[in-house]
Tab-separated table of C-alpha atoms in Angstrom:
chain	number	residue	atom	x	y	z
A	1	UNK	CA	29.999	9.807	46.361
A	2	UNK	CA	30.202	6.280	47.790
A	3	UNK	CA	33.030	3.978	46.756
A	4	UNK	CA	32.201	0.282	47.120
A	5	UNK	CA	35.312	-1.880	47.021
A	6	UNK	CA	34.381	-5.496	46.183
A	7	UNK	CA	36.301	-8.666	45.571
A	8	UNK	CA	35.341	-11.193	42.897
A	9	UNK	CA	36.100	-14.891	43.243
A	10	UNK	CA	39.858	-15.536	43.196
A	11	UNK	CA	41.486	-17.092	40.154
A	12	UNK	CA	44.317	-19.677	40.207
A	13	UNK	CA	46.197	-21.578	37.720
A	14	UNK	CA	44.765	-24.963	36.846
A	15	UNK	CA	41.241	-24.301	38.134
A	16	UNK	CA	38.275	-22.334	36.922
A	17	UNK	CA	36.553	-19.650	39.027
A	18	UNK	CA	33.274	-20.923	40.441
A	19	UNK	CA	31.446	-17.886	39.012
A	20	UNK	CA	31.915	-14.784	36.847
A	21	UNK	CA	29.527	-12.852	39.117
A	22	UNK	CA	30.208	-10.881	42.347
A	23	UNK	CA	29.264	-12.607	45.595
A	24	UNK	CA	25.536	-12.058	46.434
A	25	UNK	CA	26.575	-10.113	49.557
A	26	UNK	CA	28.591	-7.693	47.435
A	27	UNK	CA	25.689	-7.114	45.025
A	28	UNK	CA	23.381	-6.536	47.937
A	29	UNK	CA	25.788	-3.969	49.416
A	30	UNK	CA	26.021	-2.121	46.106
A	31	UNK	CA	22.236	-2.043	45.781
A	32	UNK	CA	21.909	-0.821	49.360
A	33	UNK	CA	24.313	2.055	48.686
A	34	UNK	CA	22.637	2.890	45.399
A	35	UNK	CA	19.270	3.150	47.194
A	36	UNK	CA	20.637	6.128	49.184
A	37	UNK	CA	20.492	8.233	45.985
A	38	UNK	CA	24.189	9.124	46.259
A	39	UNK	CA	26.442	8.306	43.279
A	40	UNK	CA	28.096	4.923	43.705
A	41	UNK	CA	31.426	3.933	42.199
A	42	UNK	CA	32.352	0.213	42.340
A	43	UNK	CA	36.071	-0.579	42.506
A	44	UNK	CA	37.310	-4.126	41.986
A	45	UNK	CA	40.385	-6.166	41.034
A	46	UNK	CA	38.897	-8.524	38.464
A	47	UNK	CA	40.848	-11.727	37.681
A	48	UNK	CA	39.219	-11.932	34.284
A	49	UNK	CA	35.836	-11.320	32.660
A	50	UNK	CA	33.014	-10.326	35.056
A	51	UNK	CA	29.224	-10.339	34.647
A	52	UNK	CA	28.070	-6.975	35.979
A	53	UNK	CA	24.484	-6.770	34.812
A	54	UNK	CA	23.093	-7.618	38.296
A	55	UNK	CA	24.224	-4.142	39.507
A	56	UNK	CA	25.730	-1.979	36.801
A	57	UNK	CA	22.589	0.014	36.008
A	58	UNK	CA	22.459	1.081	39.691
A	59	UNK	CA	26.004	2.666	39.808
A	60	UNK	CA	27.536	5.836	38.435
A	61	UNK	CA	30.790	4.210	37.506
A	62	UNK	CA	33.015	1.173	37.825
A	63	UNK	CA	36.821	1.104	38.076
A	64	UNK	CA	38.358	-2.319	37.352
A	65	UNK	CA	42.006	-3.131	37.655
A	66	UNK	CA	43.569	-6.135	35.945
A	67	UNK	CA	46.780	-7.657	37.361
A	68	UNK	CA	47.341	-4.459	39.413
A	69	UNK	CA	50.575	-4.973	41.273
A	70	UNK	CA	51.717	-3.328	44.502
A	71	UNK	CA	50.499	0.211	43.877
A	72	UNK	CA	46.953	-0.814	43.070
A	73	UNK	CA	45.159	1.000	45.894
A	74	UNK	CA	47.138	4.201	45.241
A	75	UNK	CA	46.453	3.988	41.565
A	76	UNK	CA	42.744	3.619	42.080
A	77	UNK	CA	42.683	6.538	44.506
A	78	UNK	CA	44.626	8.623	42.024
A	79	UNK	CA	42.086	7.887	39.306
A	80	UNK	CA	39.105	8.479	41.575
A	81	UNK	CA	40.384	11.861	42.718
A	82	UNK	CA	41.721	13.005	39.352
A	83	UNK	CA	45.350	13.138	40.276
A	84	UNK	CA	47.774	13.235	37.342
A	85	UNK	CA	49.634	10.022	36.796
A	86	UNK	CA	51.375	8.083	34.136
């Protein structure tokens, strides 16, 4: 399994994000990994709605965290590796 960690455009109060899509470089990376034939899981902290149709048919799964807090990385790892958590 390949885990691709990507970062959408940042959000901030008072301004709109320039796009709801991932950066072109991130999409290219996901497609490159998917071409290996190994299952690809995309992990991202999305600041809001995201358009994923440029890559979602190429991946096995996506894990998206919303307003994750300090333990975000640990929480994602726990979910990916099936560790019990609350």
